[in-house]
Coordinates of N, CA and C in Angstrom, one line a residue:
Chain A
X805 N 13.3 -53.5 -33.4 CA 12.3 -52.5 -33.0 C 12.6 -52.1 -31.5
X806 N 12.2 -50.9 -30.9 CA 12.4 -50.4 -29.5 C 11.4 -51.0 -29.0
X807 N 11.9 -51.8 -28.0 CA 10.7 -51.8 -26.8 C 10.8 -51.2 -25.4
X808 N 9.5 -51.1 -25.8 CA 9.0 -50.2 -24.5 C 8.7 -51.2 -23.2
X809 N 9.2 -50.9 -21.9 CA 8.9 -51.6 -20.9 C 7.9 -50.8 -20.1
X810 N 6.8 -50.9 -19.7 CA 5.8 -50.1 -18.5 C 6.3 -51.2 -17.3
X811 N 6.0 -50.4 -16.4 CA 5.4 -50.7 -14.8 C 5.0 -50.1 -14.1
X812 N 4.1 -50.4 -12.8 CA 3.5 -51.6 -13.0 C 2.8 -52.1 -14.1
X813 N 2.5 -53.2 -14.1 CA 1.2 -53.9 -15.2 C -0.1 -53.4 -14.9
X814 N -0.2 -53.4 -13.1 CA -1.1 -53.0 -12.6 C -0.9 -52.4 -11.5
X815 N -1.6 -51.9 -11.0 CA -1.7 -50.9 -9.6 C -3.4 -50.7 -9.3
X816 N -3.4 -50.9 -7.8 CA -4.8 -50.6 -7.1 C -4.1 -49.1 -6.2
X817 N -5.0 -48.3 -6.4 CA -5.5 -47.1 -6.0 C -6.7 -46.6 -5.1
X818 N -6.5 -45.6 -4.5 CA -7.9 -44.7 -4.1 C -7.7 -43.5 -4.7
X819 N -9.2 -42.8 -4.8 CA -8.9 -41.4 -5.3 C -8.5 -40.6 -3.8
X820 N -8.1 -39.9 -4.8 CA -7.1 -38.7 -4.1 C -5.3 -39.5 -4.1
X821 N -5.2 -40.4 -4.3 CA -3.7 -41.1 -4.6 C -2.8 -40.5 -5.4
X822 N -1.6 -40.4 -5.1 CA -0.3 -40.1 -6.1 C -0.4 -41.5 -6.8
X823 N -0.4 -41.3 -8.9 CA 0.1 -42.0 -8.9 C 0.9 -41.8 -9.8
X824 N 1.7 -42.9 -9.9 CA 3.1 -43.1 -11.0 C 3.5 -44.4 -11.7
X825 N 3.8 -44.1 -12.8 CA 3.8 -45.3 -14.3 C 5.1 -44.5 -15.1
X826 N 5.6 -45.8 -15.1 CA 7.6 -45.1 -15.2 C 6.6 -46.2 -17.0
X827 N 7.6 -46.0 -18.0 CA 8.1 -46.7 -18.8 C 9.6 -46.5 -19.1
X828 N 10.0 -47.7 -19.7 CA 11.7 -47.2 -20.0 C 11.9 -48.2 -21.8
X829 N 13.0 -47.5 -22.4 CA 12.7 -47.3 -23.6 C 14.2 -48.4 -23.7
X830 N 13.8 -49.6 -25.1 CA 14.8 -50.3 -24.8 C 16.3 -49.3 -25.5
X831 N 16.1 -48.1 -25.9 CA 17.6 -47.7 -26.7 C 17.2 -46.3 -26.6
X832 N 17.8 -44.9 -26.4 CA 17.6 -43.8 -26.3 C 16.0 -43.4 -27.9
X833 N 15.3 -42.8 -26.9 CA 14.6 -42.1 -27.9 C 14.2 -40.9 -28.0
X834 N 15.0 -40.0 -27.3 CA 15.0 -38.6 -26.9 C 13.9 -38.1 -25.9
X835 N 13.0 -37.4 -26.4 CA 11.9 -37.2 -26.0 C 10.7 -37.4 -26.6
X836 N 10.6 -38.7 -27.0 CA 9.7 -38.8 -28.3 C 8.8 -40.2 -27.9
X837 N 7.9 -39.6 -26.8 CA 6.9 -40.5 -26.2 C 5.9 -39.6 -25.8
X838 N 4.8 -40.5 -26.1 CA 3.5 -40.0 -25.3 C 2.6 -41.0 -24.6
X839 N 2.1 -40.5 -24.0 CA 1.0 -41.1 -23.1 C -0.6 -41.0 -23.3
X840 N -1.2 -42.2 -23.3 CA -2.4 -42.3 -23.7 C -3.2 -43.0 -22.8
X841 N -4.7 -42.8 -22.3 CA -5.6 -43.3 -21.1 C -6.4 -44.2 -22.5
X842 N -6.7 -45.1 -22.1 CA -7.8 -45.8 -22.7 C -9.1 -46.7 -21.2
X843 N -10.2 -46.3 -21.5 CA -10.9 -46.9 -21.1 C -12.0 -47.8 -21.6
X844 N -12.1 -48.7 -20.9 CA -12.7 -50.1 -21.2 C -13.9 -49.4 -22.2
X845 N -13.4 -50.5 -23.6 CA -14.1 -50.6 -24.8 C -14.5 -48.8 -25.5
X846 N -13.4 -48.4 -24.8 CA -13.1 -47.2 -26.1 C -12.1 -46.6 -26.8
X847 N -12.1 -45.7 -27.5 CA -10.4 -45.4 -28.1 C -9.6 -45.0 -27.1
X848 N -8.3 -44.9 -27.1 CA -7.6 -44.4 -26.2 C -7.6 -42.8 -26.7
X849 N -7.0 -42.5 -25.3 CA -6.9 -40.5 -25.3 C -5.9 -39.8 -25.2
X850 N -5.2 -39.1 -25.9 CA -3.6 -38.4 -26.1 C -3.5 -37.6 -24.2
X851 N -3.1 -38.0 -24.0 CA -2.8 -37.1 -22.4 C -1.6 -36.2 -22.5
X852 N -0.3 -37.0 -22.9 CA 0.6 -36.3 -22.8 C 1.5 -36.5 -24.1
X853 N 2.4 -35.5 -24.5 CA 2.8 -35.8 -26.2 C 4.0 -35.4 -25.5
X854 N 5.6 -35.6 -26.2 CA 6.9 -35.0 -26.3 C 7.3 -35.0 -25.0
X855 N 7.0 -36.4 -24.1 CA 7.0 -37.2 -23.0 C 6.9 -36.1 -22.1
X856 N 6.4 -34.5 -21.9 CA 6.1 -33.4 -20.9 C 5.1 -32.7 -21.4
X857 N 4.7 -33.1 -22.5 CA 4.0 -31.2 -22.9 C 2.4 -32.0 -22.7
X858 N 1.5 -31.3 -21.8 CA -0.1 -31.8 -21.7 C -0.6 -31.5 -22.4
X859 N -1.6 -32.2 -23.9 CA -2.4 -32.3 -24.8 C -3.6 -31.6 -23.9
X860 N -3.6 -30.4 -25.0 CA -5.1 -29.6 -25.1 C -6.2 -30.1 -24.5
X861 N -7.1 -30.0 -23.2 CA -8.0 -30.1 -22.6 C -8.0 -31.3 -21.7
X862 N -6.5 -31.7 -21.3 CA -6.3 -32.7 -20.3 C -6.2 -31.9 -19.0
X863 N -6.7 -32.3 -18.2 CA -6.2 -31.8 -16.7 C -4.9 -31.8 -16.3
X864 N -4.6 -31.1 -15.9 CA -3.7 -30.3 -15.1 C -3.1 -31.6 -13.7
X865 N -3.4 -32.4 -13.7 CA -3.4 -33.3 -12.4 C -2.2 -34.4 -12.9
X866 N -2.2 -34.4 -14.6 CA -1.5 -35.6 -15.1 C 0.1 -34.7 -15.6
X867 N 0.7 -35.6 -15.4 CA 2.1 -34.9 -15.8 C 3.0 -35.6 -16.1
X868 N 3.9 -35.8 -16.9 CA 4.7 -36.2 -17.6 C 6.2 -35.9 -17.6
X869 N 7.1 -36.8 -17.7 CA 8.2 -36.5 -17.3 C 9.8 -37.4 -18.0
X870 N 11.1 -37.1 -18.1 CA 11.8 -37.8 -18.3 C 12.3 -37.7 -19.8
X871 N 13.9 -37.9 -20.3 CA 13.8 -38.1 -21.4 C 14.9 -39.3 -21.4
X872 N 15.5 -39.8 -22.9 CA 16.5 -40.6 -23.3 C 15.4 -42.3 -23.0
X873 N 15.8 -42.9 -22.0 CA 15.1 -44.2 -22.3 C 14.4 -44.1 -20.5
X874 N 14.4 -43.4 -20.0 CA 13.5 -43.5 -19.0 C 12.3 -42.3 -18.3
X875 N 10.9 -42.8 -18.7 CA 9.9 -42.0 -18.5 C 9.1 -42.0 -17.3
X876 N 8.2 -41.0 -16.6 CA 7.0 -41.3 -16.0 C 6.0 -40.5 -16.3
X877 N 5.0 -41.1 -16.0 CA 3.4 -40.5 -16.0 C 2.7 -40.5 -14.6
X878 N 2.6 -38.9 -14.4 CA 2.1 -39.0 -12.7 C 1.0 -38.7 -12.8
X879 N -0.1 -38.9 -12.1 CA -1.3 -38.3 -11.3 C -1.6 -37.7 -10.1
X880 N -1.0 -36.6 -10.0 CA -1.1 -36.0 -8.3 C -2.5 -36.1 -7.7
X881 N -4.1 -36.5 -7.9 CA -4.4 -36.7 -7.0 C -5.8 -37.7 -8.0
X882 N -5.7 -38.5 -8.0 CA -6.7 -39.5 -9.1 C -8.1 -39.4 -8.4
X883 N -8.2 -39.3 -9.4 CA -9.6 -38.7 -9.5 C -11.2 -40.2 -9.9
X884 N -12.2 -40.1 -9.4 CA -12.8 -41.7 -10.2 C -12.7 -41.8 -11.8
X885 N -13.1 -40.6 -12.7 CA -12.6 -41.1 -13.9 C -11.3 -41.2 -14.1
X886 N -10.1 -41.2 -13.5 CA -9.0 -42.0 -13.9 C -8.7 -43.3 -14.2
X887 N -9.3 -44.3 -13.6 CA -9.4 -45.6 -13.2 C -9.9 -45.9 -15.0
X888 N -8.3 -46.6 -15.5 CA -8.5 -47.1 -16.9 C -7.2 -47.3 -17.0
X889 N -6.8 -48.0 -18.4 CA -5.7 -48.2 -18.5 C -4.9 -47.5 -19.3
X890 N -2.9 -47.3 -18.9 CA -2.5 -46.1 -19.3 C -1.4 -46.9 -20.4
X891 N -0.8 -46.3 -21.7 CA 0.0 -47.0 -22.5 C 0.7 -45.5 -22.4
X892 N 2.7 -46.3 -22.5 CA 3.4 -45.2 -23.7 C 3.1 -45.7 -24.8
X893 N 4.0 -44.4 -25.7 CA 4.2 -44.9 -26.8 C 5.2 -44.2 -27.6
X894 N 6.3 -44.9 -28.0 CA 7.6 -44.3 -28.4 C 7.3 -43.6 -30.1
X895 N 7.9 -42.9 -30.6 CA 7.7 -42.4 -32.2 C 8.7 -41.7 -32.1
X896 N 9.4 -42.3 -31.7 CA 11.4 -41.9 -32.2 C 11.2 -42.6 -33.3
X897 N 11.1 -43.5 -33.4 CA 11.2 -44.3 -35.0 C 10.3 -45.4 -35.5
X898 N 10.5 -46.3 -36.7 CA 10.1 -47.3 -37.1 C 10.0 -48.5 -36.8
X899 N 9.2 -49.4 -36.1 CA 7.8 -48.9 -35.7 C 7.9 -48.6 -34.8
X900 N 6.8 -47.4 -34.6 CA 6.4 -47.3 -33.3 C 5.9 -48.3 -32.6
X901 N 6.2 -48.4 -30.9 CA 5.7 -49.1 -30.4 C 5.0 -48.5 -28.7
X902 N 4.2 -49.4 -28.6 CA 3.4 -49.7 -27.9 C 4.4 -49.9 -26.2
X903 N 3.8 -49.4 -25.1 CA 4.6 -50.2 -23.7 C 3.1 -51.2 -23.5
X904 N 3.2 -52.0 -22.5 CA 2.1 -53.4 -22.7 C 1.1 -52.8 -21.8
X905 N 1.4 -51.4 -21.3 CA -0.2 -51.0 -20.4 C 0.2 -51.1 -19.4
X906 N -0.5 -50.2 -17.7 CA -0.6 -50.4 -17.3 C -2.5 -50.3 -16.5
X907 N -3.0 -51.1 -15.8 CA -4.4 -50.9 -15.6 C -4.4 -50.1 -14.1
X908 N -5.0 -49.1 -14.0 CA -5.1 -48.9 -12.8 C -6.0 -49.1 -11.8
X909 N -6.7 -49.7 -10.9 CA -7.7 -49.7 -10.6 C -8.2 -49.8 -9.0
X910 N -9.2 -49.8 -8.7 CA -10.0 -49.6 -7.2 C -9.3 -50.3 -6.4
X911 N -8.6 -49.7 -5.8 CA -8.5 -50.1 -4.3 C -9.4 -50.5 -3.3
Chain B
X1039 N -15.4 -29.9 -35.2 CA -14.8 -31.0 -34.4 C -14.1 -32.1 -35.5
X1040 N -13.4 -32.6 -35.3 CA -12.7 -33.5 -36.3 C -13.0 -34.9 -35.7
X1041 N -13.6 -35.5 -36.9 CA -14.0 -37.0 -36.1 C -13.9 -37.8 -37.0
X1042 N -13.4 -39.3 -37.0 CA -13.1 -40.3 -37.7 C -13.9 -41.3 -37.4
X1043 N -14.2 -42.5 -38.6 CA -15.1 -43.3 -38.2 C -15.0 -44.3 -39.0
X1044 N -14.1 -45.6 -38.4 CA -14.0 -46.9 -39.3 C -15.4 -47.6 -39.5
X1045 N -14.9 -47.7 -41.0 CA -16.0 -49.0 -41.5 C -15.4 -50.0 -42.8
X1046 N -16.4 -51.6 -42.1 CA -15.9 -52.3 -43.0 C -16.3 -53.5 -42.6
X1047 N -16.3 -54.7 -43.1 CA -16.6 -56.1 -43.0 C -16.4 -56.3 -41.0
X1048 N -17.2 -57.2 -40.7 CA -17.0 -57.7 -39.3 C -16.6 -58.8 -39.1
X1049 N -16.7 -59.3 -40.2 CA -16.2 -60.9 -40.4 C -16.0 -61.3 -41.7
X1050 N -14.2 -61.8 -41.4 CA -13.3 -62.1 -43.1 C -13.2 -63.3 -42.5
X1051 N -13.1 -63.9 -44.1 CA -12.8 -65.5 -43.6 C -11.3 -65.4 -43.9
X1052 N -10.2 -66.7 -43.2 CA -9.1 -67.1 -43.1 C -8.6 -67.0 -44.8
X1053 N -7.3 -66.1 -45.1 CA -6.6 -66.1 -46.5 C -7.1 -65.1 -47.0
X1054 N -8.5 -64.5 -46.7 CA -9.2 -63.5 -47.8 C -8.3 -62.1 -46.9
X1055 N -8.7 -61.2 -47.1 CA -8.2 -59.8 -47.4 C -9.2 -59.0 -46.6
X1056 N -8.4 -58.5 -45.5 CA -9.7 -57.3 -44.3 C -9.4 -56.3 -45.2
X1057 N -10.5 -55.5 -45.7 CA -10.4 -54.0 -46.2 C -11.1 -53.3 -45.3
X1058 N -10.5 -52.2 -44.7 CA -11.1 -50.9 -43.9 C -11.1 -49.3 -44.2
X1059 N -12.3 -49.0 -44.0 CA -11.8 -47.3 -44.7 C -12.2 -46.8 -43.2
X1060 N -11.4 -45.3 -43.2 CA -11.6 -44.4 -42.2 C -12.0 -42.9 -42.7
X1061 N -13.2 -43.0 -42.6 CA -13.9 -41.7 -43.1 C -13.5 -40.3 -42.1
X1062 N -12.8 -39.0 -42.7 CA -12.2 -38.0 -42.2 C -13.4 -36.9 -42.0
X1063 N -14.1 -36.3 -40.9 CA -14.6 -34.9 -41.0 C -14.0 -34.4 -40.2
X1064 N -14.4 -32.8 -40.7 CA -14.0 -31.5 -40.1 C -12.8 -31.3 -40.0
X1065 N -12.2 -31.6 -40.8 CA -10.9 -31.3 -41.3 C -10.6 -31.9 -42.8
X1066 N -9.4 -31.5 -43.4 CA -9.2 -31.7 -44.4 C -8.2 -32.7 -44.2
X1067 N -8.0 -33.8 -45.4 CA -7.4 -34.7 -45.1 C -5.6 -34.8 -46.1
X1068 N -6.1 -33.6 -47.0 CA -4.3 -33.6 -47.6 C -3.6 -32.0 -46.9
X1069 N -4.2 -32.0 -45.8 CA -3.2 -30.7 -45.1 C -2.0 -31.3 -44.6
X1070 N -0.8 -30.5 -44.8 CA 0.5 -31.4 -44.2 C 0.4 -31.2 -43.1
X1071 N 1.4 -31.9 -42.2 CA 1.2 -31.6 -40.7 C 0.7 -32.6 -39.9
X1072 N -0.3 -33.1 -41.1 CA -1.1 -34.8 -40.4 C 0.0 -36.3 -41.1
X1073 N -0.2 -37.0 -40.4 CA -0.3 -38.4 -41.0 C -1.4 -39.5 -40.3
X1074 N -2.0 -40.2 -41.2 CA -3.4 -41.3 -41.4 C -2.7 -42.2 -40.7
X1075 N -2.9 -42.9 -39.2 CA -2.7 -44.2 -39.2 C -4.0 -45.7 -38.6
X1076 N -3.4 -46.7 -38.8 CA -4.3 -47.7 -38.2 C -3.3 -48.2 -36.6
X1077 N -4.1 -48.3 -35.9 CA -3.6 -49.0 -34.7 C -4.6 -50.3 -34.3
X1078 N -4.5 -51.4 -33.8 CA -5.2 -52.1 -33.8 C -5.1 -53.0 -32.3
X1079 N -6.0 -53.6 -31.7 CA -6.1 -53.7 -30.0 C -6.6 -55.7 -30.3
X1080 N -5.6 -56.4 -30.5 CA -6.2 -58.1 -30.2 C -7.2 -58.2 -29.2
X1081 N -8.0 -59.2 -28.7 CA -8.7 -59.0 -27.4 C -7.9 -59.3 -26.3
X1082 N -8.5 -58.1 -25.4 CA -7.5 -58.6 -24.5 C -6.4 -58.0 -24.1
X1083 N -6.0 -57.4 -25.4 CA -4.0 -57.4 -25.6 C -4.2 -55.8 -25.7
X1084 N -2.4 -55.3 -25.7 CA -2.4 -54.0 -25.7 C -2.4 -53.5 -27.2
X1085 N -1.9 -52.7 -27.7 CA -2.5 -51.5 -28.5 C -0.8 -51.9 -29.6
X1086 N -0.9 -52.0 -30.8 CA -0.1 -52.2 -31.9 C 0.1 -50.8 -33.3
X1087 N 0.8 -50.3 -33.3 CA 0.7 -49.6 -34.5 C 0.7 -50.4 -35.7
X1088 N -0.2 -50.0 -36.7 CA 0.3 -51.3 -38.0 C 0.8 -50.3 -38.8
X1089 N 0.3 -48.9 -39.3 CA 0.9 -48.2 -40.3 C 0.3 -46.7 -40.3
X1090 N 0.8 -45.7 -41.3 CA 0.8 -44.4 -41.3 C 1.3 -43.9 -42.7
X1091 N 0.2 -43.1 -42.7 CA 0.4 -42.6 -44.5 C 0.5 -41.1 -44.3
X1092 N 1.5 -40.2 -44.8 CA 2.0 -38.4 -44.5 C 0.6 -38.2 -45.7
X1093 N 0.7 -36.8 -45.3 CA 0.0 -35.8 -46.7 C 0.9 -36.0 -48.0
X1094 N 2.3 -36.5 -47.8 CA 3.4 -36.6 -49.2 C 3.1 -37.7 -49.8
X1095 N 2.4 -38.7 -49.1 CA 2.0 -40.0 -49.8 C 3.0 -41.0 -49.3
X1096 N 3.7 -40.8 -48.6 CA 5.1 -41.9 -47.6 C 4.1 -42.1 -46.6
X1097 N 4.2 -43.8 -46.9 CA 3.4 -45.0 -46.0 C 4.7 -45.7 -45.3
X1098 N 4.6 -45.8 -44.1 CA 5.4 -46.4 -43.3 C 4.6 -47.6 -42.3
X1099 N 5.4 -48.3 -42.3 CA 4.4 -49.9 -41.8 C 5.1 -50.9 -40.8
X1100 N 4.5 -51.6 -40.2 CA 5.0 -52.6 -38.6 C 5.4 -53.7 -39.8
X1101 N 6.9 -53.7 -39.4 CA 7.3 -55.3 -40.1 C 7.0 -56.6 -39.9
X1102 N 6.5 -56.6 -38.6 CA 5.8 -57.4 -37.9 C 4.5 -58.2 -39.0
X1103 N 3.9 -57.2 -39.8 CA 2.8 -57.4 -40.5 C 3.8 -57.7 -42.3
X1104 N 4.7 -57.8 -42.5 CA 5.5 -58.3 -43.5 C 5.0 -57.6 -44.5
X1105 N 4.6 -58.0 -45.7 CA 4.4 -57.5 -46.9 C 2.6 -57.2 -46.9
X1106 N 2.0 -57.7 -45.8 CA 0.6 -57.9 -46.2 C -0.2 -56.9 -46.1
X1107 N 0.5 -55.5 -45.3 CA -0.3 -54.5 -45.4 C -0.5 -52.9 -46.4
X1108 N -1.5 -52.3 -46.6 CA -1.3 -51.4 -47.8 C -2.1 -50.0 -47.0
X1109 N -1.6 -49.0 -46.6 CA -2.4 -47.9 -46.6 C -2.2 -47.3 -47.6
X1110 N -3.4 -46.4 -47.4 CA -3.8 -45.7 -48.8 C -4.8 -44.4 -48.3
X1111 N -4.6 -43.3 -48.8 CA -5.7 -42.3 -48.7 C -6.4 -41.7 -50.3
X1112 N -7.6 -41.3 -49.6 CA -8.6 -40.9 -51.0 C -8.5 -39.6 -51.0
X1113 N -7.9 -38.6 -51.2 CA -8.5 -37.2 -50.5 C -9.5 -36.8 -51.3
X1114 N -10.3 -37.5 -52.1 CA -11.2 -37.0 -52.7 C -12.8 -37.4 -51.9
X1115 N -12.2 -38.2 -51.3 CA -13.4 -38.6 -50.2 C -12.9 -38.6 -48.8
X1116 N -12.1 -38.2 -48.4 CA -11.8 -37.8 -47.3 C -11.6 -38.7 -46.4
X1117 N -10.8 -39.8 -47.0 CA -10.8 -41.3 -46.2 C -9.2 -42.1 -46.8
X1118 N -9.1 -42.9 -45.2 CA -8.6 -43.4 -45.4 C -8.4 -44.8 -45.6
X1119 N -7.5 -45.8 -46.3 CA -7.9 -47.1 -46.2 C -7.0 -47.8 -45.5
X1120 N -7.3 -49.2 -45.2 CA -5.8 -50.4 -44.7 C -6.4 -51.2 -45.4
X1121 N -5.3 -52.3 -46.1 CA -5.9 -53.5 -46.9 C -4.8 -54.8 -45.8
X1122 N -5.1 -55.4 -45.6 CA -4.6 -56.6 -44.9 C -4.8 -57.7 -45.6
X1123 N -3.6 -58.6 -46.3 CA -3.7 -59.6 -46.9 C -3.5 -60.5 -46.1
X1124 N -4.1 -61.7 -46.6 CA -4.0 -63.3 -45.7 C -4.2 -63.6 -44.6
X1125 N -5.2 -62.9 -44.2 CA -5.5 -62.6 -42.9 C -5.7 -64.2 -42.1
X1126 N -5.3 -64.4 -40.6 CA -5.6 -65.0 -39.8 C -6.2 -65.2 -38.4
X1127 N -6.7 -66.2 -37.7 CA -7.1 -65.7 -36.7 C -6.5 -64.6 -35.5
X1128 N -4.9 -64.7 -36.1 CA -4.2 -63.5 -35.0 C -4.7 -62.2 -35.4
X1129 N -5.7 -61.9 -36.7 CA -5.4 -60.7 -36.9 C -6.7 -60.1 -36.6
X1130 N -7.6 -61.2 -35.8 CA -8.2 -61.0 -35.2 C -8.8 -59.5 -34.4
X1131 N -9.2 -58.3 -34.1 CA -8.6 -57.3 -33.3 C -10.0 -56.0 -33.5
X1132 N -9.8 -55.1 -32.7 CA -10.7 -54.2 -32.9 C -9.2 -53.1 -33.7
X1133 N -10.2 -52.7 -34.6 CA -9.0 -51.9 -35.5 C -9.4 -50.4 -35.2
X1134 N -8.3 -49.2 -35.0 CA -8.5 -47.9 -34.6 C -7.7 -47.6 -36.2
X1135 N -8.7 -46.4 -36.4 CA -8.0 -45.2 -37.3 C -7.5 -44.1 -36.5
X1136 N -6.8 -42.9 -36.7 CA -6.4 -41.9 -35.8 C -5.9 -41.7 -36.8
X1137 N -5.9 -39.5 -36.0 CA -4.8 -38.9 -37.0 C -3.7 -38.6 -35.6
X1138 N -2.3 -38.0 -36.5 CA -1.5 -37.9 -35.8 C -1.1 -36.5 -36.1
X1139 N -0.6 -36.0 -35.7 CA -0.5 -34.5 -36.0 C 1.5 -34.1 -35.7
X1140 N 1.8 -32.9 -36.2 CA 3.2 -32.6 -36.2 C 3.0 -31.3 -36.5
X1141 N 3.9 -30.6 -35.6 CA 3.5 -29.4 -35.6 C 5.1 -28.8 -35.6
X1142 N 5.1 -27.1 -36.7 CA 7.1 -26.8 -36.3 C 6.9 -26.3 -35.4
X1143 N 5.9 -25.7 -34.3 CA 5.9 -25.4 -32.8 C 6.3 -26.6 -31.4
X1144 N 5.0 -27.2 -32.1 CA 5.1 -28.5 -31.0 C 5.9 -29.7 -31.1
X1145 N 6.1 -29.7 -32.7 CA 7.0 -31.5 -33.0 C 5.9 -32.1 -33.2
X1146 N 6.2 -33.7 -32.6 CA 5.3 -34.8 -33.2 C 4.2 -34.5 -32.1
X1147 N 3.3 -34.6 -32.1 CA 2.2 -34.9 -31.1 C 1.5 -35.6 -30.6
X1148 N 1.7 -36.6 -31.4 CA 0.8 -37.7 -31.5 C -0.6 -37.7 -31.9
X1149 N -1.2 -39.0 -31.8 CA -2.4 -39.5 -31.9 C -3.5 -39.2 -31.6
X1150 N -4.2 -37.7 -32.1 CA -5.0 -36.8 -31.0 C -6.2 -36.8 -31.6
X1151 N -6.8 -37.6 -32.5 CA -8.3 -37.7 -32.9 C -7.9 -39.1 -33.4
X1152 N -9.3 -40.0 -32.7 CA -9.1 -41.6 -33.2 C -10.7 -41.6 -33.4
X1153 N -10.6 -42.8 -34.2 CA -12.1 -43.7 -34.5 C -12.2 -44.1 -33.4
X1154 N -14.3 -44.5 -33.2 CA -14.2 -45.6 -32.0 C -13.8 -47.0 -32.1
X1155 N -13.1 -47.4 -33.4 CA -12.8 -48.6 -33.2 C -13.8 -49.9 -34.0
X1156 N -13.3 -50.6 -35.1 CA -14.3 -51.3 -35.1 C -13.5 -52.6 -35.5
X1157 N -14.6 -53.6 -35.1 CA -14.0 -55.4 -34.4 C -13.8 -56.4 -35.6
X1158 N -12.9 -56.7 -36.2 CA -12.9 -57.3 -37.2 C -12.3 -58.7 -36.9
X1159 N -13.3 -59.8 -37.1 CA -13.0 -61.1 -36.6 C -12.7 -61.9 -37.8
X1160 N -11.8 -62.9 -38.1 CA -11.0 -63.5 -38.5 C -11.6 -65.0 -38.4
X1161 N -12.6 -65.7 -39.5 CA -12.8 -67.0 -38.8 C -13.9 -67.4 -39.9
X1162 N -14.1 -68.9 -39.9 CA -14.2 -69.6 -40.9 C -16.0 -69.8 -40.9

């Protein structure tokens, strides 16, 4: 199976912060990741699909980047509902997997 | 609006069998384009694909979970199911339904309508 590596695990922030969450993919998977916010005790939320393209009614602030086995997910300026935790997630192949999260939180 | 909504036992005992269905609205559930999956969150822990069923009826599944898992869709009720055999306390977990979408514009898209999730505890 591919694994996905995130980093950080964690990161403290303030709003208005650049932030940035690399994942790196253990074997090429072209462009075939996306990014998902989940916050505490709910589903997670498609942010970013085809590791650049922004899912329908996400803000403009999040952005995505990278292909082959190294990604990131930026926030040019975090906002208070950002503060949650962010996952890739590879679907080059079988199984898909999971990166272990990163949490972002208060500075 | 398209919205999914697991239901099912909250508590299986050790060996027996978690059954979950994921009820589909506002959308239809044998349009191609989609595939049905379960994702599932241990406490605590990060986020696991277990499996995914196309509109063609190709179920694809985490090997991790060996022989013990079964999706299945009803489109006559507009749902989907996961059967988990032999369940243990690892399997412990709040379980997500979600659809996934694929588009010949966009490609794969991912995971863009999910259930909220429901807690299925594992224990005697």
């Amino acid at each position: 199976a591919i694994q996905m590596t995130q980093s950080p695990s964690s990161l403290s922030a303030s709003v208005g912060d650049r932030v940035t969450i690399t994942c790196r993919a253990s074997q090429d998977i072209r462009n075939e990741l996306g990014w998902y916010q989940q916050k505490s005790g709910t589903a997670p939320k498609l942010l970013i699909y085809a590791a650049s393209n922004l899912q329908s009614g996400v803000p403009s602030r999040f952005s995505g980047s990278g292909s082959g086995t190294d990604f990131t997910l930026t926030i040019s300026s975090l906002q208070p509902e950002d503060f949650a935790t962010y996952y890739c997630l590879q679907d080059f192949n079988y199984p898909w997997t999971f990166g272990q999260g990163t949490q972002v939180e208060v500075k | 609006q398209v919205q999914l909504q697991e239901s099912g036992p909250g508590l299986v005992k050790p060996s027996q069998t978690l059954s979950l269905t994921c009820t589909v609205s506002g959308d239809s559930i044998n349009k191609g384009g989609y595939y049905w999956s379960w994702i599932r969150q241990r406490p605590g822990k990060g986020l696991e694909w277990i499996g995914s069923i196309y509109y063609s009826g190709s179920a694809y599944y985490n090997p991790s979970l060996k022989s013990r898992i079964t999706v299945s869709v009803d489109t006559s009720k507009t749902q989907f199911s996961l059967t988990l055999n032999s369940v243990t306390a690892a399997d412990t977990a709040v379980y997500y339904c979600a659809r996934g979408s694929i588009t010949v514009v966009r490609g794969v898209v991912g995971f863009d309508y999910w259930g909220q999730g429901t807690l299925a505890t594992v224990s005697s």
